[in-house]
Coordinates of C-alpha atoms (C1' of nucleotides) in Angstrom, one line a residue:
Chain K
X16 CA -13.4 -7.4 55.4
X17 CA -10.4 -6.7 54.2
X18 CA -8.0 -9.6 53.1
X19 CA -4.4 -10.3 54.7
X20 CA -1.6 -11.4 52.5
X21 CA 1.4 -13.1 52.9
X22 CA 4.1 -10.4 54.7
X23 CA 6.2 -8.7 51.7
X24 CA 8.8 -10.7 50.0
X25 CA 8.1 -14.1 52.6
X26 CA 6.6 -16.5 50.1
X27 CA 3.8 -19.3 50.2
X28 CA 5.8 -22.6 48.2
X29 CA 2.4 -23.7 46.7
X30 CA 2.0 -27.4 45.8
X31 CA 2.9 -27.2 42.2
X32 CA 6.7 -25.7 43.4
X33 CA 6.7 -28.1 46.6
X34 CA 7.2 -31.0 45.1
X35 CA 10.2 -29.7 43.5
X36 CA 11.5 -28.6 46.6
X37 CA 11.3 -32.1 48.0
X38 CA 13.3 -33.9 45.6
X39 CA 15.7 -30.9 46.0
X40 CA 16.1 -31.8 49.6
X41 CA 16.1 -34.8 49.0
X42 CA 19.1 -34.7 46.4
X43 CA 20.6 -32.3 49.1
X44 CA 20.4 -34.0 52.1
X45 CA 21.6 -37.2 50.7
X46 CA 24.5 -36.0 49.0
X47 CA 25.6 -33.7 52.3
X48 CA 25.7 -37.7 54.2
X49 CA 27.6 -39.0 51.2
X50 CA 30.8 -36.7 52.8
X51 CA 30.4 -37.2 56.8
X52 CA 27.9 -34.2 57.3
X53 CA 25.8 -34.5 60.2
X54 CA 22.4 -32.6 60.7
X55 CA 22.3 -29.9 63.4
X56 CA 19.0 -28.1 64.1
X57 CA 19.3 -24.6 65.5
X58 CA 16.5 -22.1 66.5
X59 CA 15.2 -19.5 64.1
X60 CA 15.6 -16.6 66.7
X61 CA 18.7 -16.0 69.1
X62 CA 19.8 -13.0 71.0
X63 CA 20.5 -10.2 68.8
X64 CA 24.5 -9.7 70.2
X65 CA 25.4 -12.9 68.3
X66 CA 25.2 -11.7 65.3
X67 CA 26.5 -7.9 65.9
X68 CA 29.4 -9.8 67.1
X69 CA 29.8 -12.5 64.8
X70 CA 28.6 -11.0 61.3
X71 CA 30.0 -7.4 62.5
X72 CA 28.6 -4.4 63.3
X73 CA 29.3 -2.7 60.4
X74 CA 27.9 -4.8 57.8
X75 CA 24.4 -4.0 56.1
X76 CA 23.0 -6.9 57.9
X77 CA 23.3 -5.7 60.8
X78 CA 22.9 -2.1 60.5
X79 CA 19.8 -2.3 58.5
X80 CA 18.7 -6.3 57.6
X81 CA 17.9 -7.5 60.9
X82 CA 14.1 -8.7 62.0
X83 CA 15.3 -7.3 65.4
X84 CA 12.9 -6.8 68.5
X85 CA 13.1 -6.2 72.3
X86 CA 10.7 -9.0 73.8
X87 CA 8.4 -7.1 75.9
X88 CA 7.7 -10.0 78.4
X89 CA 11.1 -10.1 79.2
X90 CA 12.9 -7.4 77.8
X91 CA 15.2 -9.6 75.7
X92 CA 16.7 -8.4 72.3
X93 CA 16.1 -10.9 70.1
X94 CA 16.1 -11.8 66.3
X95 CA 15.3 -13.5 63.5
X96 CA 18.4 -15.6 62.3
X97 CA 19.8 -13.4 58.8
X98 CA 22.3 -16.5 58.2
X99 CA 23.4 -20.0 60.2
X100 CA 27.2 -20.1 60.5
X101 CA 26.5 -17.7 63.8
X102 CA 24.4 -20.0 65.1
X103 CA 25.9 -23.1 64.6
X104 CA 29.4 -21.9 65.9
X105 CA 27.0 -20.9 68.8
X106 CA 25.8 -24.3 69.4
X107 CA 29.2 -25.9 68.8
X108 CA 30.1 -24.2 72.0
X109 CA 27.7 -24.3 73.8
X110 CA 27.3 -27.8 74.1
X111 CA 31.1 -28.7 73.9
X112 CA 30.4 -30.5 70.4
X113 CA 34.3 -30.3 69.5
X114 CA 35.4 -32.4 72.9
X115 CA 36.0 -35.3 70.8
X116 CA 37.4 -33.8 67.9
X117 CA 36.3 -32.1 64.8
X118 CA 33.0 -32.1 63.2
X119 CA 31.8 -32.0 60.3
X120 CA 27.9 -30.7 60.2
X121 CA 24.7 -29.3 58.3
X122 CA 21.7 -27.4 58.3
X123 CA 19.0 -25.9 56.6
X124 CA 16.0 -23.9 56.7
X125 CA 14.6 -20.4 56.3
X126 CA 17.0 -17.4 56.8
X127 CA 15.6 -13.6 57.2
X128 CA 16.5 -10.3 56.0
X129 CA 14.5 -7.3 56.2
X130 CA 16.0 -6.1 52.2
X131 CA 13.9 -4.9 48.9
X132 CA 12.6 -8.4 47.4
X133 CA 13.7 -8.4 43.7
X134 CA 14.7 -11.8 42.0
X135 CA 16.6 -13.9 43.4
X136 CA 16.3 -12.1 46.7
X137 CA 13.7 -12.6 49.2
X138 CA 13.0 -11.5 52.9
X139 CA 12.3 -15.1 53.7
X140 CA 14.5 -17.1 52.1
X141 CA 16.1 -20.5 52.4
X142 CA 19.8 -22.1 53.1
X143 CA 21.6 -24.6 53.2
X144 CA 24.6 -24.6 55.1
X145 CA 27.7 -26.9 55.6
X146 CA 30.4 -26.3 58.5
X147 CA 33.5 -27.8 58.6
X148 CA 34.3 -27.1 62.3
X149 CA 38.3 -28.0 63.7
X150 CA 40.0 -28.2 61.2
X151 CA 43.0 -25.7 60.1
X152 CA 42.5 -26.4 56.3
X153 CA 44.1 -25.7 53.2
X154 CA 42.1 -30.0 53.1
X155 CA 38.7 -29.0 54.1
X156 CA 38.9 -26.0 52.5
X157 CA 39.1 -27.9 49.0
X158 CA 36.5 -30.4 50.4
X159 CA 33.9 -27.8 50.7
X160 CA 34.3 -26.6 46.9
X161 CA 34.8 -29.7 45.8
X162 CA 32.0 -31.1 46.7
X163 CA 29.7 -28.1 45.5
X164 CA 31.2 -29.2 42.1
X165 CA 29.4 -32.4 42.4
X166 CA 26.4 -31.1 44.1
X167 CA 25.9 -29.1 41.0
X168 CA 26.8 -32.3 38.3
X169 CA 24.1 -34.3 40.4
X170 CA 21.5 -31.1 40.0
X171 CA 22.2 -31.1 35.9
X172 CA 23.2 -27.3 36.5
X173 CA 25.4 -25.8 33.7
X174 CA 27.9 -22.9 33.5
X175 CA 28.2 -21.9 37.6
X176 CA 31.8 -20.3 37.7
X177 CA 33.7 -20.4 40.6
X178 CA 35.3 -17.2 41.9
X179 CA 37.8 -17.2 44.6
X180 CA 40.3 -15.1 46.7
X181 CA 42.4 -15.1 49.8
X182 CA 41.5 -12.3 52.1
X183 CA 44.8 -13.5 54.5
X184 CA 45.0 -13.5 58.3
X185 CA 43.2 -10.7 60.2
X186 CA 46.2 -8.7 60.6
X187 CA 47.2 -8.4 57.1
X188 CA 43.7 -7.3 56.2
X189 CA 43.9 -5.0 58.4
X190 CA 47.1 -3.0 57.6
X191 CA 46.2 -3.5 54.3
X192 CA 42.8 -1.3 54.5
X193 CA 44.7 1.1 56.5
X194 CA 47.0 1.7 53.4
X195 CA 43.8 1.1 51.2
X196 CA 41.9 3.8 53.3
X197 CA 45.3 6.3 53.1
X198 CA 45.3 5.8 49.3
X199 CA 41.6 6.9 48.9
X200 CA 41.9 9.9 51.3
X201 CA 45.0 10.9 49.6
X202 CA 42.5 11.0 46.0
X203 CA 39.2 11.6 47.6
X204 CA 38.2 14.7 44.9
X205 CA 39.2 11.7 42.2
X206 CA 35.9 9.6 43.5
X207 CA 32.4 9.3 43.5
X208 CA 29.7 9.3 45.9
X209 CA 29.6 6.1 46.3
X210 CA 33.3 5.5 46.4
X211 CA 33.9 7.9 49.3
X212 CA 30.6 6.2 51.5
X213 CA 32.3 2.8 50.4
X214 CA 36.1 3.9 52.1
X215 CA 34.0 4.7 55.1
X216 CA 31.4 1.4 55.4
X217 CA 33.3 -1.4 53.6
X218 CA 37.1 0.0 52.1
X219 CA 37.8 -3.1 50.4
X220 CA 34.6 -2.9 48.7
X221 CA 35.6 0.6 46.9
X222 CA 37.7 -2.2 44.8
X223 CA 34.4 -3.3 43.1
X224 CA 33.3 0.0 41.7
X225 CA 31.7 0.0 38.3
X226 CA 32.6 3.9 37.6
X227 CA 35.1 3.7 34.8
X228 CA 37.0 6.9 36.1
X229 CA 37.1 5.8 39.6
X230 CA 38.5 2.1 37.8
X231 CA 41.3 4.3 36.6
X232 CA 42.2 5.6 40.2
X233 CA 42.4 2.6 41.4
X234 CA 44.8 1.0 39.1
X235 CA 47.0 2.8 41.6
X236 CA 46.1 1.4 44.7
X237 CA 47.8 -1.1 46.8
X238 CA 47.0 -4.3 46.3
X239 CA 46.2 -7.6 48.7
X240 CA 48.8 -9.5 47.6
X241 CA 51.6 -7.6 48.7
X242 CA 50.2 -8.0 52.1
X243 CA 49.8 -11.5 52.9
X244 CA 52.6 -13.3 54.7
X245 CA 54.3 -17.0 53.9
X246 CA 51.8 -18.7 55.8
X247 CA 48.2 -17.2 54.2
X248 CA 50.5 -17.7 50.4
X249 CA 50.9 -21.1 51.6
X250 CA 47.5 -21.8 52.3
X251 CA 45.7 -20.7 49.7
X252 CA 48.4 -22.5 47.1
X253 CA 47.4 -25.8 49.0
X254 CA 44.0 -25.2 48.3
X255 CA 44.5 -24.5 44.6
X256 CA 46.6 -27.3 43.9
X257 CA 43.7 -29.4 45.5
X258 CA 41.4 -28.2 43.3
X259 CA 43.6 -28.3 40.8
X260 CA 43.7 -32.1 41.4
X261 CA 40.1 -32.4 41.5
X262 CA 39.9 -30.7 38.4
X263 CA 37.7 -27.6 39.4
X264 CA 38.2 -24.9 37.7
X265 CA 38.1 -21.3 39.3
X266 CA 38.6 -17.8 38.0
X267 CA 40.7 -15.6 40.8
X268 CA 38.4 -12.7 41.8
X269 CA 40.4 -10.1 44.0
X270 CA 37.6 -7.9 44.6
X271 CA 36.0 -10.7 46.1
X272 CA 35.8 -9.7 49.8
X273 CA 31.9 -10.9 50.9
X274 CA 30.0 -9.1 53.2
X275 CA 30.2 -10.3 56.6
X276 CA 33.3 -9.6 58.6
X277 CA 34.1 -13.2 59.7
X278 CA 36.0 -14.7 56.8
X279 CA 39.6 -14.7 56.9
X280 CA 42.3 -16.6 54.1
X281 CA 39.8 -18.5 51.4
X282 CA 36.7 -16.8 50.2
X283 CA 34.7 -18.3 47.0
X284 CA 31.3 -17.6 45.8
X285 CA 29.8 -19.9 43.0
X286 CA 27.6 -17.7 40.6
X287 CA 25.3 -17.7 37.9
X288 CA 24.8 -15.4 34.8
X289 CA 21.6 -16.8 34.1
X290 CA 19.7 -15.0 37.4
X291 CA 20.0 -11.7 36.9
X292 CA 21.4 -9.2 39.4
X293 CA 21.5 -11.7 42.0
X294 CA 23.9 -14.4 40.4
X295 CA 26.0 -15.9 44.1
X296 CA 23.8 -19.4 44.1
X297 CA 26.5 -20.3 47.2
X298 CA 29.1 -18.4 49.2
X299 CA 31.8 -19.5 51.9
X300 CA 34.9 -19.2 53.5
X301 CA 37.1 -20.0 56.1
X302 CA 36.5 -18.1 59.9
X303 CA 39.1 -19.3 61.9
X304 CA 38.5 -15.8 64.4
X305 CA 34.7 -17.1 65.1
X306 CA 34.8 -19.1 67.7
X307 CA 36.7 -17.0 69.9
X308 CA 34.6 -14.3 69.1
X309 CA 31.9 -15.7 70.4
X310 CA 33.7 -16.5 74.0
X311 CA 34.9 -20.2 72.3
X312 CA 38.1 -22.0 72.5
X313 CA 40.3 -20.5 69.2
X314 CA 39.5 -23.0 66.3
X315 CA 39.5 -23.6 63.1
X316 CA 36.8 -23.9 60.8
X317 CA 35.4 -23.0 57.3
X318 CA 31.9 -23.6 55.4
X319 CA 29.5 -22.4 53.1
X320 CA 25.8 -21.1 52.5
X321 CA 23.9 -22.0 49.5
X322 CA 20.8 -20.3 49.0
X323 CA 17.8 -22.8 47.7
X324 CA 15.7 -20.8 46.0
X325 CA 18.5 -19.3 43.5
X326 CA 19.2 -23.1 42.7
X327 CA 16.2 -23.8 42.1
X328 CA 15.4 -21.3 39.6
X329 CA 18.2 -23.0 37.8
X330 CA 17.0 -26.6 38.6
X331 CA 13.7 -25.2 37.2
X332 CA 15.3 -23.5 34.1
X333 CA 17.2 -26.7 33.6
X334 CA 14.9 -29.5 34.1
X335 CA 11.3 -28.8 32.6
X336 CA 8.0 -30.9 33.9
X337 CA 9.4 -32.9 36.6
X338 CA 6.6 -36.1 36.8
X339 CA 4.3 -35.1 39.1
X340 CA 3.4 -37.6 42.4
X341 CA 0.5 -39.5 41.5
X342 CA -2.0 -41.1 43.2
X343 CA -2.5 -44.8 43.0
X344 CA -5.6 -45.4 43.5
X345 CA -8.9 -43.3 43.9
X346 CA -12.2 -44.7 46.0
X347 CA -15.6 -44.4 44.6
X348 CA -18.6 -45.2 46.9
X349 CA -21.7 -44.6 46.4
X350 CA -25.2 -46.0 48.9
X351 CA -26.0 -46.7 52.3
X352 CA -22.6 -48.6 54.1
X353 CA -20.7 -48.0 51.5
X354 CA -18.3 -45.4 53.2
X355 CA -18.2 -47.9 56.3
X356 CA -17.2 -50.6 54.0
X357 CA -15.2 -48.5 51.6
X358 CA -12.9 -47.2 54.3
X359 CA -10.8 -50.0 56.0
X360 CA -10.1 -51.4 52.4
X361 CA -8.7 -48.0 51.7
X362 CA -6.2 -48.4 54.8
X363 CA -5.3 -51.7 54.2
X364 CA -3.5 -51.0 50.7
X365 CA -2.3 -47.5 52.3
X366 CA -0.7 -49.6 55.0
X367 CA 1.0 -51.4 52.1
X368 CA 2.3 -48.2 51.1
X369 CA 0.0 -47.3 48.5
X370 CA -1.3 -43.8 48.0
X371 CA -5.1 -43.5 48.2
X372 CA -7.6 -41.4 48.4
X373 CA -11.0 -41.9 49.4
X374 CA -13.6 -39.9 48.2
X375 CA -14.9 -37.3 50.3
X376 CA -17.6 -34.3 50.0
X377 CA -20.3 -36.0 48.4
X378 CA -21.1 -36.0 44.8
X379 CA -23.2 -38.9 42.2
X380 CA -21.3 -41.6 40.8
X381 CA -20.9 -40.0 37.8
X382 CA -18.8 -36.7 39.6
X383 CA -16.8 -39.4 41.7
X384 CA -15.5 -40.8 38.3
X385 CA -14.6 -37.7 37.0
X386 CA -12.9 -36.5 40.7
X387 CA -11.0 -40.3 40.3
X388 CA -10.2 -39.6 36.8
X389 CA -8.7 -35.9 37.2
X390 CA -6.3 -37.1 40.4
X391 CA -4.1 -39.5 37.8
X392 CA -5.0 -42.6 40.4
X393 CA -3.8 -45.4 38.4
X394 CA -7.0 -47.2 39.5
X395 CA -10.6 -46.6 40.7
X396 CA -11.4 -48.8 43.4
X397 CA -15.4 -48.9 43.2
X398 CA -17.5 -49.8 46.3
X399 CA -21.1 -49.7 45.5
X400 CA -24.2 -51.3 47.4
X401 CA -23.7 -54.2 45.3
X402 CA -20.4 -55.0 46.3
X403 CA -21.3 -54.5 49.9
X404 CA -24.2 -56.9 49.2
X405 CA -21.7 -59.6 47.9
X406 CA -18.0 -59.1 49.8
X407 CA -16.3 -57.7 46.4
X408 CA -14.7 -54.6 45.3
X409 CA -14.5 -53.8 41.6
X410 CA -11.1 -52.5 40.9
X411 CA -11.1 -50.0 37.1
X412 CA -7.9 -49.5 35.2
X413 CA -8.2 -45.8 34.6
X414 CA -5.0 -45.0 32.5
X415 CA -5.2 -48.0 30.0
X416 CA -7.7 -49.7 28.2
X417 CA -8.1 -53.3 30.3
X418 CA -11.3 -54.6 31.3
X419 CA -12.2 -54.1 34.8
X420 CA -12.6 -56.5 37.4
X421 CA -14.9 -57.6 40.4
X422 CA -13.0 -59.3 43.2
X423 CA -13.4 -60.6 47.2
X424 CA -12.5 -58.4 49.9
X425 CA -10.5 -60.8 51.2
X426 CA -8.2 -60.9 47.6
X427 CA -8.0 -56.8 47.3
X428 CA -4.5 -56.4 48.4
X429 CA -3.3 -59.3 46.1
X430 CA -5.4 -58.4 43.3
X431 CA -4.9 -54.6 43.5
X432 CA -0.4 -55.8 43.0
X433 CA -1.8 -57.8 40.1
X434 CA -3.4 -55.3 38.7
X435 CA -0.6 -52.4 39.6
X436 CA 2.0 -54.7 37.9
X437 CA 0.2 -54.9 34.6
X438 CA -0.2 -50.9 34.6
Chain Y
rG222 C1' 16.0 3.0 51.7
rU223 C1' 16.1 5.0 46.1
rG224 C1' 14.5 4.5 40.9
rA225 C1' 11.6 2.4 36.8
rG226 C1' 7.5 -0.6 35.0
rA227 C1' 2.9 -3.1 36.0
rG228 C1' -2.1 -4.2 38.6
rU229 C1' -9.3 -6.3 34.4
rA230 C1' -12.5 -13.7 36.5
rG231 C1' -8.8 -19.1 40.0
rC232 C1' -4.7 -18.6 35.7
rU233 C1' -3.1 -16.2 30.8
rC234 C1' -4.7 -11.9 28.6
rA235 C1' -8.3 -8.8 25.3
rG236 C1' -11.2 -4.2 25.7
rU237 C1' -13.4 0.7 26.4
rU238 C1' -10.4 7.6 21.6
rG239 C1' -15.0 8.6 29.0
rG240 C1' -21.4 6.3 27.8
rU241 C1' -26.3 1.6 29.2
rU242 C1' -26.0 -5.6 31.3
rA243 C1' -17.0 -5.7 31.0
rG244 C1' -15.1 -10.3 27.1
rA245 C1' -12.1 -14.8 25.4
rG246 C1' -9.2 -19.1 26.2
rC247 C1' -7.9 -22.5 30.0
rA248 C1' -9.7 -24.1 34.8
rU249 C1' -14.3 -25.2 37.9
rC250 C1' -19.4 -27.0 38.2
rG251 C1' -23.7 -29.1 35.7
rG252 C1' -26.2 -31.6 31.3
rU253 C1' -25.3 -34.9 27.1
rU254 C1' -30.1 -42.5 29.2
rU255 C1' -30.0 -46.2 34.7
rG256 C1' -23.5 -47.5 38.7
rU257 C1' -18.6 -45.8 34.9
rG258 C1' -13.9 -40.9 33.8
rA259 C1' -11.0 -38.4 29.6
rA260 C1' -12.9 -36.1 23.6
rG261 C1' -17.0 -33.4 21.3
rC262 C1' -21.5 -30.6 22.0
rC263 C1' -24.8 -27.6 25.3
rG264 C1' -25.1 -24.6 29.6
rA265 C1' -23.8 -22.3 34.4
rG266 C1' -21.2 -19.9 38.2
rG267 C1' -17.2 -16.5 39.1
rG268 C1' -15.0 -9.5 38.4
rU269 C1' -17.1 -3.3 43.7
rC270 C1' -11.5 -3.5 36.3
rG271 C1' -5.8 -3.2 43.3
rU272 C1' -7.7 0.6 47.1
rG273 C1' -9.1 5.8 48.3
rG274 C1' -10.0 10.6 46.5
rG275 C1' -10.5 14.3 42.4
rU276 C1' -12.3 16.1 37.4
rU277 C1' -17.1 15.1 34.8
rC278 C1' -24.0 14.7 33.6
rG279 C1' -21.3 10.0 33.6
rA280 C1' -14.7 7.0 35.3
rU281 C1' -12.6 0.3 34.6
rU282 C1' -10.8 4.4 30.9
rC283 C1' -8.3 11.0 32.5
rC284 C1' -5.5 13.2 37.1
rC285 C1' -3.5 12.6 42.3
rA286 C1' -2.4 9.6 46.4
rU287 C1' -1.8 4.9 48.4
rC288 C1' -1.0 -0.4 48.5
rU289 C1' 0.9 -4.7 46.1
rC290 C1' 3.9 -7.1 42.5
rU291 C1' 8.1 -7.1 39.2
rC292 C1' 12.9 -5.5 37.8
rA293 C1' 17.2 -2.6 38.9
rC294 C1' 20.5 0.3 42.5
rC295 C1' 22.8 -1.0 47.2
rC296 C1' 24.2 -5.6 49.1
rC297 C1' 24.1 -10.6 49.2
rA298 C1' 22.0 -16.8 49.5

RNA sequence: GUGAGAGUAGCUCAGUUGGUUAGAGCAUCGGUUUGUGAAGCCGAGGGUCGUGGGUUCGAUUCCCAUCUCUCACCCCA
């Protein structure tokens, strides 16, 4: 028979790298209720037309990212969630969540893109996001960053830079690229390949070019900042003085335009050097157009993605040989009634909130010792056909040298504290 | 989607200038006195050498294709 793996670039999180993504949730989830965030769970698959209208339909995740299929019972065009703002704007209109003002929310969970895995970059991969929905900002704009700053102090991770740029309003983008897009027609023969695919697919992006020679047409292009009225200055000034009095650094990035056509006035991207080719460990902005977009009220709003398994490679990098969970006690029995007898006393201490396993799968008393020894149980609780015979359970100190000791049934949960303590 | 590198035991890797039963360490399992684990010692299991084809008397080794993984381009979390 031939075997099935795992579909390319979706990963199995074995044990070993679970546990390390639970305290990483853990850490994340906690400090997302320290500022007001409130969980909101959406579904991973929605109709395919809200995201062609809300991440554009000129993007690369729509034209060629998308886990996108027509549902033959029904005929629906559906997919497979590429990123969450979409869907949680979605929700927040759907079910009216802004009647009683803003929100601020949170979710998480596994995102999908149909790209060539590499490091860092995964077909299934996983996000957390953060949405400030209703507010007009330059406040929640700094909020957002801010508190990615600590988020990163509480993870131990060194040297993430913060890049950031204002895009402006809409409008000024968009006379902007026309001039942009004038400019690079007007020196097409000066550019390469990729340049001139760039002016058609993303203009702004033709900014970002690596080619030294196309660099040097470039230095006489328009720039952003000539376009951008009072109010988009304004904002983004707010926002830096914020910062500013936060004390988080940032280096100004105008090439920085991200990929997905809802952004307008603050974009940032935290990013690593230590990760290769794919460095942005979290991305945001504001998208004050989305909501009506998607047939909502206009509002306000801004947020950000941070993509877990980026961070983790740095949590990983950072903190070596996290303690592993380990067991408290393991059960040895061995003779006729000894499992019977063996197994409420095993769900007494667990319902004391003890972790304990209880032998299973056979094996002499010799193998059970060595199974009880290898799982790191603090203790071996030993349950043989003399203890049966006389009410007792012996309890064995596995990871220090103490005597064991025999004790009543009725005593185990007292005794078994006793003897926890002195470990 | 394009390019480069790599696939030998559960893991990390040797190895064969083409030749008989393919190795090590770690891990697993068993033994080392009876109901007592870890070290040491002894032993065992586990590989169609990624898959398919070609060249050859003979291929894990050479050639081709294919799959998978890795890294990079593109783009992004």
């Amino acid at each position: 028979m031939a075997k099935i793996q795992a579909v390319r670039g979706m990963n199995d999180i074995l044990p070993g790298e679970a546990q390390a993504w639970l305290a990483f949730e853990a850490k994340v989830e906690a400090w997302l209720a320290r500022y007001g965030y409130q969980n909101i769970r959406m579904p991973l698959v929605e109709h395919t037309q809200l995201f062609r209208r809300a991440i554009g339909e000129a993007t690369d995740i729509v034209e060629k990212e998308m886990y996108a299929w027509r549902d033959e019972l029904n005929g629906e065009d559906l997919t497979l969630r590429p990123e969450g703002t979409a869907s949680c704007v979605r929700a927040a209109i759907e079910h009216s969540l802004l009647h009683d003002g803003p929100k601020r929310l949170w979710y998480g969970g596994p995102m999908f893109r149909h790209e060539r895995p590499q490091k860092g970059r995964y077909r299934q991969f996983h996000q957390y996001g953060a949405e400030a929905l209703g507010y007009p900002g330059p406040d929640v704009d700094a909020e957002l960053i801010v508190m990615c700053a600590a988020l990163w102090r509480e993870l131990g991770l060194e040297g993430l830079r913060l890049e950031l740029n204002n895009i402006g309003a809409p409008q000024e983008r968009a006379r902007y690229r026309a001039d942009l897009v004038r400019f690079l027609e007007k020196n097409r023969e000066r550019l390469d390949d990729d340049a001139r695919r760039r002016m058609q697919t993303n203009p702004l992006r033709t900014l970002d070019s690596k080619n030294p020679s196309v660099q040097e047409v470039l230095s006489g292009a328009p720039t952003m900042a000539a376009y951008l009225g009072d109010e988009s200055l304004g904002h983004f000034e707010g926002l830096k003085r914020l910062l500013d009095a936060a004390g988080v650094g940032y280096t100004l990035n105008a090439r920085l335009v991200r990929g997905l056509d809802y952004y307008n006035l603050t974009v940032f991207e935290w990013v690593s050097d230590r990760l290769g080719a794919q460095g942005t460990v979290c991305g945001g902005g504001r998208y004050d157009g989305l909501f009506e977009l998607l047939g909502g009220r206009p509002t306000p709003a801004a947020g950000f993605a941070m993509g877990n398994e980026r961070l983790l490679a740095l949590v990983a990098a950072a903190s070596e040989g996290e303690a592993v969970q380990a067991l408290d006690a393991y059960v040895i029995h061995q003779g006729s009634g000894t499992l019977e007898y063996a197994l409420p006393l095993a769900e007494a201490l667990r319902s004391r909130g003890y972790r304990v396993v209880l032998h299973a799968g056979g094996g002499n008393f010799k193998a059970q010792m060595k199974k009880a020894d290898a799982s790191g149980a603090a203790l071996a609780l030993i349950v043989g056909e003399d203890e049966v015979r006389g009410g007792e359970v012996t309890l064995k100190p596995l990871r220090e040298a103490r005597e064991q000791l025999r004790v009543r049934k009725q005593a185990l949960v007292p005794e078994f504290e006793q003897a926890m303590k002195k470990g």
